[in-house]
PDB file of C-alpha atoms in Angstrom:
ATOM      1  CA  LEU V   1      94.124   9.587 -18.373  1.00 92.00           C
ATOM      2  CA  THR V   2      94.801   6.000 -17.460  1.00 94.00           C
ATOM      3  CA  ALA V   3      96.717   5.027 -14.282  1.00 94.00           C
ATOM      4  CA  THR V   4      98.275   1.607 -14.351  1.00 94.00           C
ATOM      5  CA  PRO V   5      99.115   0.360 -10.900  1.00 92.00           C
ATOM      6  CA  VAL V   6     101.616  -2.465 -10.363  1.00 94.00           C
ATOM      7  CA  ALA V   7     100.421  -5.808  -9.100  1.00 92.00           C
ATOM      8  CA  ASN V   8      98.587  -5.769  -5.743  1.00 90.00           C
ATOM      9  CA  TYR V   9      98.072  -1.956  -5.879  1.00 92.00           C
ATOM     10  CA  ARG V  10      95.089   0.112  -6.947  1.00 90.00           C
ATOM     11  CA  VAL V  11      94.104   3.740  -7.386  1.00 91.00           C
ATOM     12  CA  LYS V  12      93.484   5.380  -4.007  1.00 90.00           C
ATOM     13  CA  ARG V  13      92.621   8.873  -5.275  1.00 92.00           C
ATOM     14  CA  TRP V  14      93.009  11.457  -8.088  1.00 95.00           C
ATOM     15  CA  ILE V  15      93.819  15.128  -7.596  1.00 95.00           C
ATOM     16  CA  GLY V  16      93.218  17.810 -10.184  1.00 94.00           C
ATOM     17  CA  THR V  17      90.807  15.863 -12.438  1.00 94.00           C
ATOM     18  CA  ASP V  18      87.282  16.515 -13.504  1.00 94.00           C
ATOM     19  CA  ASP V  19      86.133  13.846 -10.912  1.00 92.00           C
ATOM     20  CA  ASP V  20      88.482  13.683  -7.924  1.00 92.00           C
ATOM     21  CA  THR V  21      86.063  11.249  -6.257  1.00 88.00           C
ATOM     22  CA  SER V  22      86.767   8.482  -8.747  1.00 85.00           C
ATOM     23  CA  VAL V  23      88.821   5.539  -7.744  1.00 84.00           C
ATOM     24  CA  SER V  24      88.830   4.032 -11.237  1.00 84.00           C
ATOM     25  CA  ASN V  25      91.987   3.503 -13.205  1.00 89.00           C
ATOM     26  CA  THR V  26      90.686   5.949 -15.877  1.00 91.00           C
ATOM     27  CA  ASN V  27      89.723   9.592 -15.274  1.00 93.00           C
ATOM     28  CA  THR V  28      89.062  12.725 -17.407  1.00 94.00           C
ATOM     29  CA  VAL V  29      90.920  16.072 -17.280  1.00 93.00           C
ATOM     30  CA  THR V  30      89.563  19.112 -19.095  1.00 94.00           C
ATOM     31  CA  MET V  31      92.476  21.330 -20.072  1.00 91.00           C
ATOM     32  CA  SER V  32      92.003  25.101 -20.000  1.00 89.00           C
ATOM     33  CA  GLY V  33      95.637  25.923 -19.356  1.00 90.00           C
ATOM     34  CA  ASN V  34      98.519  24.533 -17.346  1.00 91.00           C
ATOM     35  CA  ARG V  35      97.230  21.944 -14.951  1.00 89.00           C
ATOM     36  CA  GLN V  36      98.907  19.557 -12.480  1.00 93.00           C
ATOM     37  CA  VAL V  37      97.195  16.119 -11.984  1.00 94.00           C
ATOM     38  CA  GLN V  38      98.174  13.565  -9.380  1.00 95.00           C
ATOM     39  CA  VAL V  39      97.233  10.015  -8.883  1.00 95.00           C
ATOM     40  CA  GLU V  40      97.873   8.153  -5.584  1.00 94.00           C
ATOM     41  CA  PHE V  41      98.004   4.344  -5.286  1.00 94.00           C
ATOM     42  CA  GLU V  42      97.493   2.119  -2.290  1.00 90.00           C
ATOM     43  CA  LEU V  43      97.873  -1.606  -1.539  1.00 91.00           C
ATOM     44  CA  ALA V  44      94.854  -3.485  -2.787  1.00 89.00           C
ATOM     45  CA  VAL V  45      93.551  -4.928   0.516  1.00 92.00           C
ATOM     46  CA  ALA V  46      90.127  -6.360   0.633  1.00 93.00           C
ATOM     47  CA  VAL V  47      87.839  -4.798   3.295  1.00 93.00           C
ATOM     48  CA  ASN V  48      84.885  -6.148   5.291  1.00 97.00           C
ATOM     49  CA  ARG V  49      82.168  -3.613   5.162  1.00 97.00           C
ATOM     50  CA  LEU V  50      79.675  -4.108   7.950  1.00 97.00           C
ATOM     51  CA  VAL V  51      75.957  -3.237   7.663  1.00 97.00           C
ATOM     52  CA  PRO V  52      74.433  -1.580   9.737  1.00 96.00           C
ATOM     53  CA  THR V  53      77.487  -1.045  11.997  1.00 96.00           C
ATOM     54  CA  ASP V  54      79.711   0.834   9.465  1.00 96.00           C
ATOM     55  CA  TYR V  55      77.120   1.544   6.808  1.00 96.00           C
ATOM     56  CA  PRO V  56      73.475   2.337   7.434  1.00 96.00           C
ATOM     57  CA  THR V  57      72.261   0.609   4.256  1.00 95.00           C
ATOM     58  CA  VAL V  58      73.226  -2.093   1.792  1.00 96.00           C
ATOM     59  CA  ALA V  59      73.284   0.621  -0.880  1.00 94.00           C
ATOM     60  CA  ALA V  60      75.799   2.688   0.986  1.00 94.00           C
ATOM     61  CA  ALA V  61      78.083  -0.337   1.562  1.00 96.00           C
ATOM     62  CA  VAL V  62      77.929  -1.229  -2.165  1.00 94.00           C
ATOM     63  CA  THR V  63      78.810   2.350  -3.137  1.00 92.00           C
ATOM     64  CA  ALA V  64      81.800   2.407  -0.827  1.00 92.00           C
ATOM     65  CA  ALA V  65      82.921  -1.066  -1.791  1.00 93.00           C
ATOM     66  CA  ARG V  66      85.968  -1.829  -4.080  1.00 91.00           C
ATOM     67  CA  ASP V  67      86.631  -5.052  -5.956  1.00 90.00           C
ATOM     68  CA  GLY V  68      87.411  -7.921  -3.522  1.00 92.00           C
ATOM     69  CA  ASP V  69      85.511  -6.410  -0.622  1.00 95.00           C
ATOM     70  CA  THR V  70      82.931  -8.301   1.367  1.00 97.00           C
ATOM     71  CA  ILE V  71      79.661  -6.723   2.518  1.00 98.00           C
ATOM     72  CA  ILE V  72      78.421  -8.363   5.637  1.00 98.00           C
ATOM     73  CA  LEU V  73      74.820  -7.869   6.839  1.00 97.00           C
ATOM     74  CA  ALA V  74      73.982  -8.421  10.496  1.00 97.00           C
ATOM     75  CA  PRO V  75      70.847 -10.422  11.174  1.00 96.00           C
ATOM     76  CA  ARG V  76      67.853  -8.257  11.705  1.00 93.00           C
ATOM     77  CA  PRO V  77      64.782 -10.654  11.694  1.00 86.00           C
ATOM     78  CA  ASN V  78      62.265  -7.983  12.884  1.00 92.00           C
ATOM     79  CA  GLU V  79      63.761  -5.121  10.804  1.00 95.00           C
ATOM     80  CA  PRO V  80      64.598  -6.262   7.260  1.00 96.00           C
ATOM     81  CA  TYR V  81      66.961  -4.406   5.018  1.00 95.00           C
ATOM     82  CA  VAL V  82      64.892  -2.637   2.291  1.00 93.00           C
ATOM     83  CA  ILE V  83      65.953  -2.362  -1.308  1.00 89.00           C
ATOM     84  CA  THR V  84      63.617  -0.402  -3.550  1.00 79.00           C
ATOM     85  CA  THR V  85      64.397   1.573  -6.606  1.00 81.00           C
ATOM     86  CA  ILE V  86      62.228   3.972  -8.675  1.00 81.00           C
ATOM     87  CA  THR V  87      62.653   1.759 -11.722  1.00 80.00           C
ATOM     88  CA  GLY V  88      62.315  -1.424  -9.793  1.00 79.00           C
ATOM     89  CA  GLU V  89      65.511  -2.853 -11.268  1.00 85.00           C
ATOM     90  CA  GLY V  90      67.248  -3.297  -7.960  1.00 87.00           C
ATOM     91  CA  LEU V  91      70.373  -2.202  -6.344  1.00 91.00           C
ATOM     92  CA  ASP V  92      73.069  -1.553  -8.972  1.00 90.00           C
ATOM     93  CA  LEU V  93      76.233  -3.488  -8.110  1.00 92.00           C
ATOM     94  CA  MET V  94      78.101  -1.194 -10.510  1.00 90.00           C
ATOM     95  CA  GLY V  95      80.274  -3.966 -12.060  1.00 89.00           C
ATOM     96  CA  LYS V  96      81.957  -4.532  -8.765  1.00 91.00           C
ATOM     97  CA  SER V  97      83.480  -7.925  -7.829  1.00 91.00           C
ATOM     98  CA  VAL V  98      82.134  -8.059  -4.236  1.00 95.00           C
ATOM     99  CA  THR V  99      80.559 -10.630  -1.880  1.00 96.00           C
ATOM    100  CA  ILE V 100      77.311  -9.649  -0.191  1.00 97.00           C
ATOM    101  CA  THR V 101      76.588 -12.153   2.653  1.00 97.00           C
ATOM    102  CA  SER V 102      75.085 -12.703   6.053  1.00 97.00           C
ATOM    103  CA  GLU V 103      77.428 -13.116   9.017  1.00 97.00           C
ATOM    104  CA  ASP V 104      77.350 -16.863   8.543  1.00 96.00           C
ATOM    105  CA  PRO V 105      75.953 -18.179   5.255  1.00 96.00           C
ATOM    106  CA  ASN V 106      76.140 -21.749   6.469  1.00 96.00           C
ATOM    107  CA  ASP V 107      73.954 -21.197   9.569  1.00 96.00           C
ATOM    108  CA  PRO V 108      70.228 -21.450   8.608  1.00 95.00           C
ATOM    109  CA  LEU V 109      69.197 -19.228  11.575  1.00 96.00           C
ATOM    110  CA  LYS V 110      71.557 -16.477  10.465  1.00 96.00           C
ATOM    111  CA  VAL V 111      70.348 -16.776   6.795  1.00 96.00           C
ATOM    112  CA  ALA V 112      66.631 -16.671   7.970  1.00 95.00           C
ATOM    113  CA  GLY V 113      67.368 -13.695  10.135  1.00 96.00           C
ATOM    114  CA  THR V 114      69.222 -11.646   7.485  1.00 97.00           C
ATOM    115  CA  VAL V 115      66.367 -10.416   5.348  1.00 96.00           C
ATOM    116  CA  ILE V 116      66.304  -8.217   2.327  1.00 95.00           C
ATOM    117  CA  ASP V 117      62.685  -6.929   1.577  1.00 94.00           C
ATOM    118  CA  CYS V 118      62.297  -5.452  -1.921  1.00 93.00           C
ATOM    119  CA  LYS V 119      58.691  -4.352  -1.276  1.00 92.00           C
ATOM    120  CA  GLY V 120      57.662  -5.572  -4.679  1.00 89.00           C
ATOM    121  CA  THR V 121      54.327  -7.042  -5.741  1.00 87.00           C
ATOM    122  CA  ARG V 122      53.053  -8.751  -8.866  1.00 83.00           C
ATOM    123  CA  TYR V 123      51.861  -5.398 -10.056  1.00 87.00           C
ATOM    124  CA  ILE V 124      54.751  -3.185  -8.858  1.00 87.00           C
ATOM    125  CA  PRO V 125      57.833  -5.348  -9.607  1.00 87.00           C
ATOM    126  CA  GLN V 126      61.020  -4.883  -7.729  1.00 89.00           C
ATOM    127  CA  ARG V 127      64.294  -6.750  -8.024  1.00 88.00           C
ATOM    128  CA  ALA V 128      66.912  -7.120  -5.185  1.00 91.00           C
ATOM    129  CA  PHE V 129      69.971  -6.483  -7.360  1.00 90.00           C
ATOM    130  CA  MET V 130      70.872  -5.245 -10.783  1.00 86.00           C
ATOM    131  CA  ILE V 131      73.595  -7.385 -12.214  1.00 82.00           C
ATOM    132  CA  ARG V 132      74.371  -6.287 -15.770  1.00 80.00           C
ATOM    133  CA  ARG V 133      77.543  -4.146 -15.872  1.00 80.00           C
ATOM    134  CA  GLY V 134      80.130  -6.916 -16.166  1.00 81.00           C
ATOM    135  CA  GLU V 135      79.758  -8.650 -12.792  1.00 87.00           C
ATOM    136  CA  GLY V 136      81.065 -12.146 -13.031  1.00 85.00           C
ATOM    137  CA  ALA V 137      81.696 -15.239 -11.081  1.00 90.00           C
ATOM    138  CA  ASP V 138      83.618 -13.214  -8.514  1.00 91.00           C
ATOM    139  CA  THR V 139      80.493 -11.281  -7.570  1.00 93.00           C
ATOM    140  CA  ILE V 140      78.782 -13.379  -4.884  1.00 95.00           C
ATOM    141  CA  ILE V 141      75.461 -12.933  -3.069  1.00 95.00           C
ATOM    142  CA  GLN V 142      74.953 -15.675  -0.455  1.00 96.00           C
ATOM    143  CA  GLY V 143      73.329 -16.409   2.919  1.00 96.00           C
ATOM    144  CA  LEU V 144      70.496 -13.973   2.623  1.00 96.00           C
ATOM    145  CA  THR V 145      66.733 -14.303   2.651  1.00 95.00           C
ATOM    146  CA  ILE V 146      65.249 -12.173  -0.046  1.00 94.00           C
ATOM    147  CA  ARG V 147      61.425 -11.287   0.267  1.00 93.00           C
ATOM    148  CA  ASN V 148      59.028  -9.605  -2.096  1.00 93.00           C
ATOM    149  CA  ALA V 149      61.249  -9.574  -5.150  1.00 89.00           C
ATOM    150  CA  PHE V 150      59.209  -9.893  -8.275  1.00 82.00           C
ATOM    151  CA  TRP V 151      60.179  -9.463 -11.913  1.00 72.00           C
ATOM    152  CA  ILE V 152      58.569 -10.667 -15.135  1.00 65.00           C
ATOM    153  CA  GLY V 153      60.779 -11.792 -17.975  1.00 61.00           C
ATOM    154  CA  ALA V 154      63.134 -14.418 -19.321  1.00 57.00           C
ATOM    155  CA  LEU V 155      66.492 -15.373 -17.849  1.00 54.00           C
ATOM    156  CA  GLY V 156      69.393 -13.488 -19.243  1.00 50.00           C
ATOM    157  CA  GLU V 157      71.144 -15.130 -22.250  1.00 48.00           C
ATOM    158  CA  ASN V 158      74.167 -16.170 -20.078  1.00 46.00           C
ATOM    159  CA  ALA V 159      72.264 -16.706 -16.859  1.00 46.00           C
ATOM    160  CA  ALA V 160      72.973 -19.822 -14.848  1.00 45.00           C
ATOM    161  CA  ILE V 161      71.063 -21.209 -11.866  1.00 45.00           C
ATOM    162  CA  PRO V 162      73.486 -23.462  -9.969  1.00 47.00           C
ATOM    163  CA  ASN V 163      71.990 -26.650  -8.559  1.00 44.00           C
ATOM    164  CA  SER V 164      68.667 -25.951 -10.329  1.00 42.00           C
ATOM    165  CA  THR V 165      66.252 -28.596 -11.355  1.00 42.00           C
ATOM    166  CA  PHE V 166      64.753 -26.477 -14.210  1.00 40.00           C
ATOM    167  CA  PRO V 167      64.979 -27.904 -17.756  1.00 44.00           C
ATOM    168  CA  PRO V 168      67.234 -25.874 -20.090  1.00 45.00           C
ATOM    169  CA  ASN V 169      65.572 -22.736 -21.615  1.00 43.00           C
ATOM    170  CA  GLN V 170      62.719 -22.667 -19.089  1.00 42.00           C
ATOM    171  CA  ASN V 171      62.166 -19.883 -16.536  1.00 40.00           C
ATOM    172  CA  PRO V 172      61.853 -20.803 -12.894  1.00 39.00           C
TER     173      PRO V 172
END
């Protein structure tokens, strides 16, 4: 099934589908007889999701986030946020158009104190974020200090490094 909200609205929840936790515009219903399905819409209002006040981890905030939301990390200079994954590919942003930021990305002290530690090494690579499911220019990561993120490989075909001084077709 496909739900098509009018402008400025989004799917709030599904009832009677195979996955009632989905907030996507599409969902599946397996028919085994008469069945009633409902979809509820809500005004699409962006939400600030505060870590660690409202969400204990960056991953929990990303999971809860909807397109347009902002995930704000409080400075914790002596207790970095940790992002590690079994595959080392980083936290999956799930194609969401979100902003992940410190409390003030223009304040060097806030940026220095808002640390993400990936716990990677040259021999055990870890990325901070996985960006490969359609995230675009409206997915923003800013005002953070990322430590121990290592990965070997070329830049993506469409990758861009704003304000970089690297010659074209060369890896930083």
